[in-house]
Amino acid sequence: SQTIHQWPATLVQPVGSPLSLECTVEGTSNPNLYWYRQAAGRGLQLLFYSVGIGQISSEVPQNLSASRPQDRQFILSSKKLLLSDSGFYLCAWSASRGTEAFFGQGTRLTVV
Amino acid sequence: QKEVEQNSGPLSVPEGAIASLNCTYSDRVSQSFFWYRQYSGKSPELIMSIYSNGDKEDGRFTAQLNKASQYVSLLIRDSQPSDSATYLCAVYNAGNMLTFGGGTRLMVKP
């Protein structure tokens, strides 16, 4: 069966510090991978989407970047965090376009 | 206009009643529709998927899709306090991006 791992679960970082969040998927090949951010009490905002190694589509952010160095690994990064980067970061995978997406447990990031 | 719209609620129903959650979407070419449940502080979990017009039932849950009206709904029969959560509607748009509504908070009162 497929599983998705996301870590860390919580993170407190100072403003201006770098960020690296990692997500890995097991039990499937060539998944579609997603990074979402959820502000408190709000819906999910799509940040990045990837259909394959090195293929990243960016929806919104200018302060964040994503990379997919391996088929089942998706990394979210920032060189310098802003207060507004605080939120609940969720990684998800789907088997192909148009199919169900499944989420990791999320990382709650607080920038102080 | 937001791509996927939901009433934020809260929707309050008594235990045992039917809860009706609604969602509208803007992209007419969308073909895949999903309902997720999210408990406070947790990640979303998939409850239902629906691809064709009409109703799809799974246990106490029924998803309804009307592509002509660009409307998808979720009915929860015999609502339980454990159903209290935020329900998220999700739709794939033409660019193959899975887009979420803001969610409807459901409260089931014993």
XYZ file of N, CA and C in Angstrom:
666
model
N 0.845 -1.186 0.000
C 0.000 0.000 0.000
C 0.888 1.247 0.000
N 0.288 2.350 -0.430
C 1.041 3.583 -0.540
C 0.995 4.355 0.773
N 2.104 4.961 1.101
C 2.156 5.828 2.278
C 2.923 7.089 1.933
N 2.621 8.140 2.644
C 3.289 9.413 2.437
C 3.833 9.892 3.770
N 5.072 10.296 3.763
C 5.739 10.739 4.980
C 6.122 12.207 4.833
N 5.874 12.943 5.871
C 6.172 14.367 5.852
C 6.749 14.732 7.210
N 7.841 15.470 7.193
C 8.438 15.871 8.454
C 9.169 17.207 8.325
N 9.365 17.926 9.460
C 8.905 17.560 10.797
C 7.424 17.872 10.993
N 6.864 17.476 12.091
C 5.456 17.737 12.383
C 5.244 19.186 12.802
N 6.158 19.716 13.562
C 6.088 21.123 13.963
C 7.466 21.742 13.834
N 7.466 23.049 13.606
C 8.725 23.759 13.401
C 8.531 25.208 13.792
N 9.452 25.718 14.586
C 9.454 27.143 14.938
C 10.763 27.720 14.432
N 10.661 28.710 13.567
C 11.838 29.264 12.929
C 11.848 30.792 13.062
N 13.015 31.398 13.229
C 13.064 32.866 13.260
C 12.931 33.456 11.866
N 12.439 34.671 11.819
C 12.383 35.416 10.559
C 13.776 35.497 9.948
N 13.849 35.286 8.652
C 15.122 35.375 7.953
C 15.900 34.076 7.883
N 15.434 33.056 8.585
C 16.140 31.765 8.561
C 15.684 30.949 7.346
N 16.470 29.956 6.944
C 16.079 29.114 5.806
C 15.095 28.036 6.244
N 14.467 27.418 5.235
C 13.477 26.378 5.498
C 13.699 25.226 4.532
N 13.543 24.015 5.025
C 13.523 22.843 4.160
C 12.547 21.834 4.743
N 11.474 21.569 4.019
C 10.492 20.562 4.413
C 10.546 19.438 3.384
N 10.521 18.206 3.881
C 10.656 17.076 2.977
C 9.431 16.177 3.014
N 9.125 15.615 1.876
C 7.977 14.731 1.732
C 8.417 13.558 0.860
N 8.116 12.335 1.308
C 8.421 11.171 0.489
C 7.199 10.264 0.411
N 7.069 9.605 -0.712
C 5.960 8.688 -0.950
C 6.525 7.290 -1.155
N 5.867 6.304 -0.581
C 6.273 4.920 -0.753
C 5.166 4.118 -1.413
N 5.545 3.097 -2.160
C 4.573 2.161 -2.688
C 3.950 2.543 -4.007
N 4.500 3.545 -4.681
C 3.979 3.935 -5.980
C 5.103 4.554 -6.795
N 4.921 4.582 -8.100
C 5.918 5.190 -8.979
C 5.319 6.356 -9.732
N 6.169 7.343 -10.000
C 5.788 8.510 -10.782
C 4.498 9.166 -10.285
N 4.411 9.418 -8.982
C 3.196 10.089 -8.492
C 3.193 11.565 -8.884
N 2.013 12.145 -8.950
C 1.886 13.598 -8.972
C 2.013 14.069 -7.531
N 2.786 15.117 -7.312
C 3.045 15.588 -5.950
C 2.640 17.053 -5.815
N 2.147 17.390 -4.635
C 1.628 18.730 -4.383
C 2.154 19.263 -3.042
N 2.368 20.559 -2.990
C 2.561 21.275 -1.729
C 1.424 22.284 -1.584
N 0.762 22.224 -0.425
C -0.284 23.185 -0.092
C 0.095 23.896 1.201
N -0.463 25.075 1.373
C -0.357 25.793 2.645
C -1.762 26.145 3.108
N -1.966 25.998 4.416
C -3.265 26.343 5.008
C -3.036 27.318 6.145
N -3.539 28.538 5.996
C -3.495 29.504 7.080
C -4.584 29.140 8.085
N -4.451 29.605 9.287
C -5.394 29.261 10.358
C -6.824 29.595 9.943
N -7.716 28.597 10.031
C -9.119 28.800 9.723
C -9.429 29.014 8.253
N -8.496 28.692 7.394
C -8.696 28.947 5.965
C -8.613 27.656 5.170
N -8.851 27.774 3.860
C -8.757 26.622 2.974
C -7.330 26.357 2.558
N -7.155 25.398 1.657
C -5.833 24.998 1.193
C -5.433 25.809 -0.033
N -4.253 26.376 0.026
C -3.707 27.132 -1.098
C -2.639 26.296 -1.776
N -2.808 26.010 -3.060
C -1.819 25.235 -3.796
C -0.583 26.085 -4.032
N 0.566 25.542 -3.632
C 1.837 26.245 -3.809
C 2.606 25.721 -5.023
N 2.792 24.401 -5.059
C 3.581 23.786 -6.118
C 2.962 22.455 -6.507
N 3.236 22.076 -7.750
C 2.696 20.849 -8.301
C 3.773 20.248 -9.200
N 3.940 18.919 -9.108
C 4.980 18.264 -9.898
C 4.453 16.969 -10.503
N 4.707 16.781 -11.800
C 4.298 15.543 -12.469
C 5.480 14.605 -12.679
N 6.700 15.067 -12.392
C 7.849 14.204 -12.569
C 9.120 14.864 -12.045
N 10.202 14.113 -12.062
C 11.480 14.614 -11.562
C 11.843 15.903 -12.280
N 12.171 16.909 -11.497
C 12.602 18.180 -12.057
C 11.508 19.021 -12.673
N 10.259 18.543 -12.661
C 9.147 19.276 -13.270
C 8.299 19.884 -12.168
N 8.364 21.195 -12.035
C 7.670 21.898 -10.962
C 6.832 23.017 -11.566
N 5.565 23.066 -11.186
C 4.699 24.181 -11.547
C 4.437 24.982 -10.284
N 4.594 26.279 -10.392
C 4.420 27.159 -9.244
C 3.115 27.919 -9.377
N 2.332 27.901 -8.306
C 1.055 28.596 -8.368
C 1.120 29.991 -7.769
N 1.842 30.152 -6.692
C 1.722 31.413 -5.966
C 3.029 32.043 -5.483
N 3.824 31.328 -4.725
C 4.756 32.051 -3.859
C 5.982 32.607 -4.559
N 6.491 33.679 -4.003
C 7.742 34.211 -4.464
C 8.855 33.944 -3.474
N 8.501 33.661 -2.259
C 9.489 33.431 -1.213
C 9.788 31.948 -1.013
N 9.059 31.081 -1.672
C 9.227 29.659 -1.510
C 9.619 29.036 -2.840
N 10.288 27.908 -2.761
C 10.626 27.145 -3.958
C 10.430 25.675 -3.657
N 10.339 24.875 -4.706
C 10.181 23.436 -4.533
C 11.121 22.712 -5.476
N 11.497 21.526 -5.083
C 12.336 20.696 -5.930
C 11.898 19.246 -5.819
N 12.149 18.497 -6.873
C 11.826 17.063 -6.891
C 13.070 16.355 -7.405
N 14.008 16.065 -6.503
C 15.269 15.458 -6.922
C 15.168 13.969 -7.249
N 14.159 13.327 -6.681
C 13.917 11.905 -6.949
C 12.421 11.708 -7.214
N 12.084 10.573 -7.791
C 10.716 10.321 -8.226
C 9.704 10.504 -7.105
N 10.045 10.049 -5.886
C 9.076 10.054 -4.797
C 9.473 10.999 -3.667
N 10.255 12.009 -4.002
C 10.698 12.977 -3.005
C 10.376 14.384 -3.473
N 9.767 15.153 -2.578
C 9.366 16.512 -2.914
C 9.797 17.417 -1.765
N 10.517 18.478 -2.078
C 11.095 19.328 -1.044
C 10.608 20.762 -1.218
N 10.217 21.362 -0.120
C 9.801 22.763 -0.103
C 10.864 23.559 0.641
N 11.302 24.668 0.033
C 12.414 25.422 0.608
C 12.140 26.919 0.604
N 12.883 27.577 1.480
C 12.930 29.036 1.463
C 14.323 29.466 1.909
N 14.821 30.510 1.320
C 16.140 31.023 1.734
C 16.006 31.911 2.965
N 14.902 32.678 3.023
C 14.682 33.593 4.152
C 13.203 33.650 4.478
N 12.829 33.127 5.616
C 11.431 33.079 5.998
C 10.896 34.444 6.404
N 9.622 34.650 6.083
C 8.890 35.835 6.498
C 7.838 35.425 7.530
N 7.371 36.383 8.305
C 6.302 36.088 9.263
C 5.083 35.493 8.559
N 4.803 35.996 7.355
C 3.635 35.544 6.606
C 3.767 34.121 6.083
N 4.925 33.506 6.237
C 5.107 32.114 5.816
C 4.578 31.130 6.854
N 4.175 31.615 8.008
C 3.603 30.728 9.023
C 2.350 30.053 8.486
N 2.156 28.802 8.865
C 0.971 28.078 8.423
C 1.171 26.588 8.539
N 0.173 25.878 8.046
C 0.174 24.416 8.050
C 0.511 23.975 6.627
N 1.658 23.310 6.459
C 2.123 22.911 5.139
C 1.814 21.436 4.924
N 1.171 21.176 3.817
C 0.701 19.829 3.526
C 1.256 19.347 2.194
N 1.781 18.143 2.212
C 2.228 17.473 0.997
C 1.169 16.439 0.624
N 0.925 16.278 -0.651
C -0.059 15.299 -1.097
C 0.446 14.618 -2.362
N -0.080 13.417 -2.631
C 0.243 12.721 -3.859
C -1.023 12.186 -4.511
N -0.974 12.047 -5.827
C -2.033 11.338 -6.556
C -1.376 10.454 -7.596
N -2.080 9.387 -7.987
C -1.505 8.418 -8.918
C -1.390 8.990 -10.329
N -2.347 9.828 -10.702
C -2.330 10.416 -12.034
C -3.254 11.619 -12.039
N -3.276 12.321 -13.161
C -4.110 13.506 -13.234
C -5.581 13.126 -13.084
N -6.273 13.926 -12.288
C -7.701 13.715 -12.113
C -8.095 12.691 -11.074
N -7.126 12.089 -10.402
C -7.466 11.067 -9.410
C -7.314 11.584 -7.990
N -7.759 10.753 -7.044
C -7.743 11.166 -5.641
C -6.350 11.542 -5.178
N -6.276 12.551 -4.333
C -5.020 12.938 -3.710
C -5.055 12.568 -2.233
N -3.898 12.151 -1.734
C -3.783 11.722 -0.336
C -2.707 12.566 0.336
N -2.999 12.935 1.566
C -2.158 13.905 2.263
C -1.243 13.267 3.294
N -0.096 13.892 3.479
C 0.754 13.592 4.612
C 0.191 14.244 5.861
N 0.882 14.069 6.965
C 0.357 14.549 8.239
C 0.570 16.046 8.451
N 1.356 16.655 7.600
C 1.504 18.103 7.651
C 2.610 18.578 8.572
N 3.083 19.783 8.302
C 4.066 20.461 9.151
C 3.483 21.798 9.560
N 3.396 21.994 10.872
C 2.915 23.288 11.348
C 4.123 24.186 11.570
N 4.261 25.213 10.748
C 5.396 26.136 10.792
C 4.983 27.441 11.438
N 5.733 27.842 12.431
C 5.540 29.143 13.056
C 6.818 29.944 12.868
N 6.699 31.078 12.220
C 7.843 31.966 12.030
C 7.749 33.074 13.077
N 8.807 33.221 13.857
C 8.768 34.174 14.982
C 9.808 35.292 14.798
N -14.054 35.759 -9.077
C -14.787 34.591 -8.594
C -13.804 33.482 -8.236
N -13.989 32.925 -7.030
C -13.126 31.840 -6.606
C -13.436 30.615 -7.439
N -12.425 29.751 -7.638
C -12.617 28.555 -8.447
C -13.570 27.572 -7.789
N -13.461 27.425 -6.483
C -14.299 26.502 -5.729
C -14.833 27.249 -4.512
N -16.143 27.294 -4.371
C -16.766 28.066 -3.296
C -17.617 27.184 -2.399
N -17.468 27.422 -1.104
C -18.260 26.739 -0.089
C -18.688 27.752 0.961
N -19.849 27.505 1.552
C -20.276 28.304 2.689
C -19.409 27.904 3.886
N -18.820 28.896 4.551
C -17.864 28.592 5.623
C -18.531 28.035 6.873
N -19.865 28.278 7.010
C -20.572 27.794 8.185
C -20.306 28.657 9.407
N -20.487 28.112 10.627
C -20.710 26.696 10.867
C -22.129 26.248 10.565
N -22.222 24.999 10.104
C -23.493 24.345 9.905
C -23.736 23.473 11.128
N -24.806 23.759 11.822
C -25.092 23.033 13.046
C -26.305 22.146 12.835
N -26.169 20.852 13.111
C -27.280 19.908 12.977
C -27.356 19.054 14.233
N -28.544 18.598 14.599
C -28.658 17.704 15.755
C -28.220 16.297 15.388
N -27.783 15.567 16.373
C -27.385 14.171 16.170
C -28.534 13.387 15.544
N -28.199 12.575 14.529
C -29.208 11.770 13.854
C -29.819 12.429 12.634
N -29.592 13.725 12.455
C -30.155 14.443 11.322
C -29.282 14.277 10.084
N -29.785 14.784 8.953
C -29.012 14.796 7.713
C -28.298 16.143 7.593
N -26.993 16.068 7.352
C -26.223 17.283 7.100
C -26.021 17.409 5.596
N -26.259 18.598 5.068
C -26.127 18.845 3.641
C -25.083 19.925 3.401
N -24.039 19.554 2.690
C -22.920 20.461 2.430
C -22.842 20.723 0.928
N -22.631 21.972 0.570
C -22.689 22.348 -0.839
C -21.414 22.997 -1.328
N -21.202 22.905 -2.638
C -19.980 23.417 -3.243
C -20.294 23.789 -4.692
N -19.817 24.932 -5.132
C -19.913 25.299 -6.542
C -18.521 25.537 -7.090
N -18.362 25.307 -8.388
C -17.050 25.469 -9.006
C -17.200 26.235 -10.310
N -16.131 26.864 -10.745
C -16.229 27.787 -11.873
C -15.751 27.204 -13.199
N -14.878 26.182 -13.156
C -14.289 25.669 -14.395
C -15.189 24.610 -15.009
N -15.801 24.937 -16.141
C -16.777 24.025 -16.745
C -16.164 22.713 -17.221
N -14.854 22.690 -17.457
C -14.254 21.456 -17.975
C -13.838 20.492 -16.863
N -14.040 20.864 -15.609
C -13.676 19.990 -14.499
C -14.403 18.656 -14.611
N -13.659 17.576 -14.306
C -14.221 16.239 -14.457
C -14.148 15.414 -13.176
N -13.340 15.868 -12.221
C -13.105 15.075 -11.014
C -13.397 15.926 -9.790
N -14.154 15.318 -8.853
C -14.631 16.083 -7.705
C -14.471 15.237 -6.440
N -14.077 15.883 -5.361
C -13.752 15.141 -4.148
C -14.262 15.880 -2.920
N -14.570 15.097 -1.903
C -14.876 15.642 -0.579
C -13.860 15.105 0.409
N -13.309 16.012 1.193
C -12.364 15.663 2.247
C -12.918 16.129 3.591
N -12.551 15.394 4.619
C -12.894 15.778 5.984
C -11.595 16.148 6.697
N -11.633 17.243 7.442
C -10.453 17.679 8.167
C -10.822 17.996 9.608
N -10.280 17.213 10.512
C -10.436 17.504 11.929
C -9.427 18.585 12.317
N -9.769 19.325 13.349
C -8.932 20.440 13.781
C -7.501 19.996 14.053
N -6.561 20.646 13.422
C -5.148 20.351 13.626
C -4.625 19.159 12.859
N -5.481 18.522 12.075
C -5.078 17.335 11.318
C -5.089 17.611 9.822
N -4.542 16.688 9.060
C -4.544 16.840 7.612
C -5.860 16.312 7.031
N -6.231 16.752 5.835
C -7.481 16.293 5.218
C -7.428 14.810 4.872
N -8.576 14.160 5.032
C -8.697 12.765 4.631
C -9.836 12.645 3.630
N -9.607 11.844 2.621
C -10.582 11.685 1.546
C -11.797 10.906 2.037
N -12.999 11.447 1.746
C -14.209 10.714 2.070
C -14.872 10.158 0.824
N -14.999 10.999 -0.199
C -15.742 10.596 -1.385
C -15.100 11.191 -2.624
N -15.208 10.463 -3.729
C -14.873 11.003 -5.038
C -16.065 10.771 -5.950
N -16.273 11.682 -6.894
C -17.381 11.528 -7.838
C -16.961 12.109 -9.173
N -17.283 11.381 -10.250
C -16.823 11.770 -11.574
C -17.976 11.962 -12.565
N -19.138 11.358 -12.253
C -20.274 11.404 -13.174
C -21.461 12.097 -12.528
N -22.309 12.670 -13.356
C -23.523 13.293 -12.850
C -24.366 12.282 -12.088
N -25.021 12.758 -11.031
C -25.903 11.888 -10.265
C -25.411 11.724 -8.853
N -25.849 10.649 -8.229
C -25.536 10.372 -6.828
C -24.566 9.205 -6.718
N -23.722 9.281 -5.695
C -22.829 8.173 -5.350
C -22.899 7.998 -3.848
N -23.228 6.782 -3.427
C -23.431 6.518 -1.997
C -22.317 5.639 -1.456
N -21.884 5.944 -0.240
C -20.902 5.118 0.458
C -21.222 5.204 1.938
N -21.917 4.166 2.429
C -22.305 4.177 3.838
C -23.262 5.309 4.133
N -22.921 6.126 5.109
C -23.795 7.253 5.476
C -23.588 8.474 4.590
N -22.631 8.397 3.672
C -22.298 9.544 2.827
C -22.861 9.375 1.418
N -23.414 10.462 0.877
C -23.842 10.501 -0.516
C -23.301 11.771 -1.156
N -22.569 11.597 -2.248
C -22.111 12.743 -3.023
C -23.038 12.908 -4.217
N -23.342 14.152 -4.543
C -24.219 14.458 -5.669
C -23.503 15.439 -6.587
N -23.549 15.166 -7.891
C -22.876 16.018 -8.854
C -23.845 16.458 -9.935
N -23.819 17.748 -10.247
C -24.603 18.299 -11.346
C -23.661 19.198 -12.143
N -23.117 18.657 -13.228
C -22.126 19.399 -14.009
C -22.756 20.583 -14.733
N -23.999 20.452 -15.138
C -24.661 21.562 -15.845
C -24.782 22.784 -14.944
N -25.041 22.552 -13.671
C -25.159 23.640 -12.699
C -23.842 23.928 -11.991
N -22.813 23.124 -12.285
C -21.487 23.282 -11.660
C -21.613 23.249 -10.146
N -22.199 22.175 -9.680
C -22.594 22.059 -8.279
C -22.318 20.637 -7.810
N -21.692 20.537 -6.643
C -21.470 19.217 -6.045
C -21.824 19.325 -4.564
N -22.458 18.291 -4.046
C -22.877 18.339 -2.651
C -22.528 17.041 -1.942
N -22.554 17.102 -0.624
C -22.310 15.934 0.216
C -23.412 15.877 1.263
N -24.079 14.721 1.329
C -25.081 14.487 2.359
C -24.525 13.488 3.357
N -24.704 13.793 4.620
C -24.296 12.873 5.686
C -25.553 12.499 6.448
N -25.926 11.224 6.333
C -27.127 10.755 7.030
C -26.780 10.327 8.436
N -27.784 10.370 9.333
C -27.595 9.936 10.715
C -26.325 10.559 11.292
N -26.239 11.866 11.227
C -25.031 12.583 11.663
C -24.675 12.248 13.106
N -23.382 12.083 13.348
C -22.866 11.755 14.669
C -21.946 12.881 15.153
N -21.801 13.039 16.456
C -20.871 14.052 16.957
C -19.463 13.899 16.382
N -19.075 12.658 16.078
C -17.749 12.416 15.501
C -17.635 12.942 14.065
N -18.751 13.303 13.447
C -18.714 13.912 12.114
C -18.376 15.393 12.176
N -18.342 15.954 13.366
C -18.017 17.377 13.517
C -16.589 17.619 13.034
N -16.456 18.427 12.008
C -15.169 18.660 11.347
C -15.392 19.708 10.272
N -14.330 20.045 9.578
C -14.456 20.901 8.400
C -14.426 20.022 7.157
N -15.362 20.275 6.250
C -15.468 19.477 5.035
C -15.017 20.327 3.849
N -14.064 19.780 3.119
C -13.446 20.497 2.012
C -13.863 19.876 0.692
N -14.292 20.718 -0.216
C -14.610 20.306 -1.585
C -13.376 20.575 -2.441
N -13.042 19.636 -3.330
C -11.865 19.804 -4.175
C -12.202 19.432 -5.612
N -11.631 20.180 -6.547
C -11.936 20.020 -7.972
C -10.648 20.170 -8.771
N -10.462 19.295 -9.757
C -9.358 19.484 -10.687
C -9.783 20.498 -11.740
N -8.935 21.504 -11.947
C -9.271 22.474 -12.983
C -8.620 22.060 -14.311
N -8.790 22.891 -15.314
C -8.308 22.564 -16.655
C -6.786 22.402 -16.684
N -6.099 23.053 -15.755
C -4.650 22.947 -15.693
C -4.164 21.786 -14.845
N -5.087 20.877 -14.504
C -4.769 19.698 -13.693
C -4.289 20.070 -12.295
N -4.728 21.219 -11.809
C -4.419 21.604 -10.441
C -5.597 21.217 -9.559
N -5.321 20.547 -8.444
C -6.389 20.182 -7.511
C -6.644 21.376 -6.609
N -7.802 21.985 -6.786
C -8.128 23.243 -6.117
C -9.195 23.002 -5.067
N -9.013 23.599 -3.904
C -9.911 23.389 -2.775
C -10.752 24.622 -2.490
N -11.964 24.359 -2.019
C -12.779 25.416 -1.450
C -12.301 25.736 -0.050
N -12.884 26.776 0.538
C -12.469 27.203 1.859
C -12.946 26.315 2.990
N -13.855 25.388 2.674
C -14.335 24.446 3.678
C -15.581 24.921 4.396
N -16.399 23.956 4.808
C -17.575 24.215 5.631
C -17.389 23.509 6.962
N -17.515 24.267 8.035
C -17.395 23.670 9.366
C -18.746 23.101 9.778
N -18.751 21.820 10.097
C -19.967 21.116 10.527
C -19.880 20.837 12.018
N -20.962 21.165 12.722
C -21.066 20.852 14.138
C -22.300 19.987 14.341
N -22.115 18.792 14.893
C -23.210 17.882 15.187
C -23.409 17.872 16.697
N -24.590 18.314 17.113
C -24.834 18.468 18.547
C -25.567 17.253 19.109
N -25.054 16.690 20.216
C -25.703 15.499 20.812
C -27.095 15.836 21.331
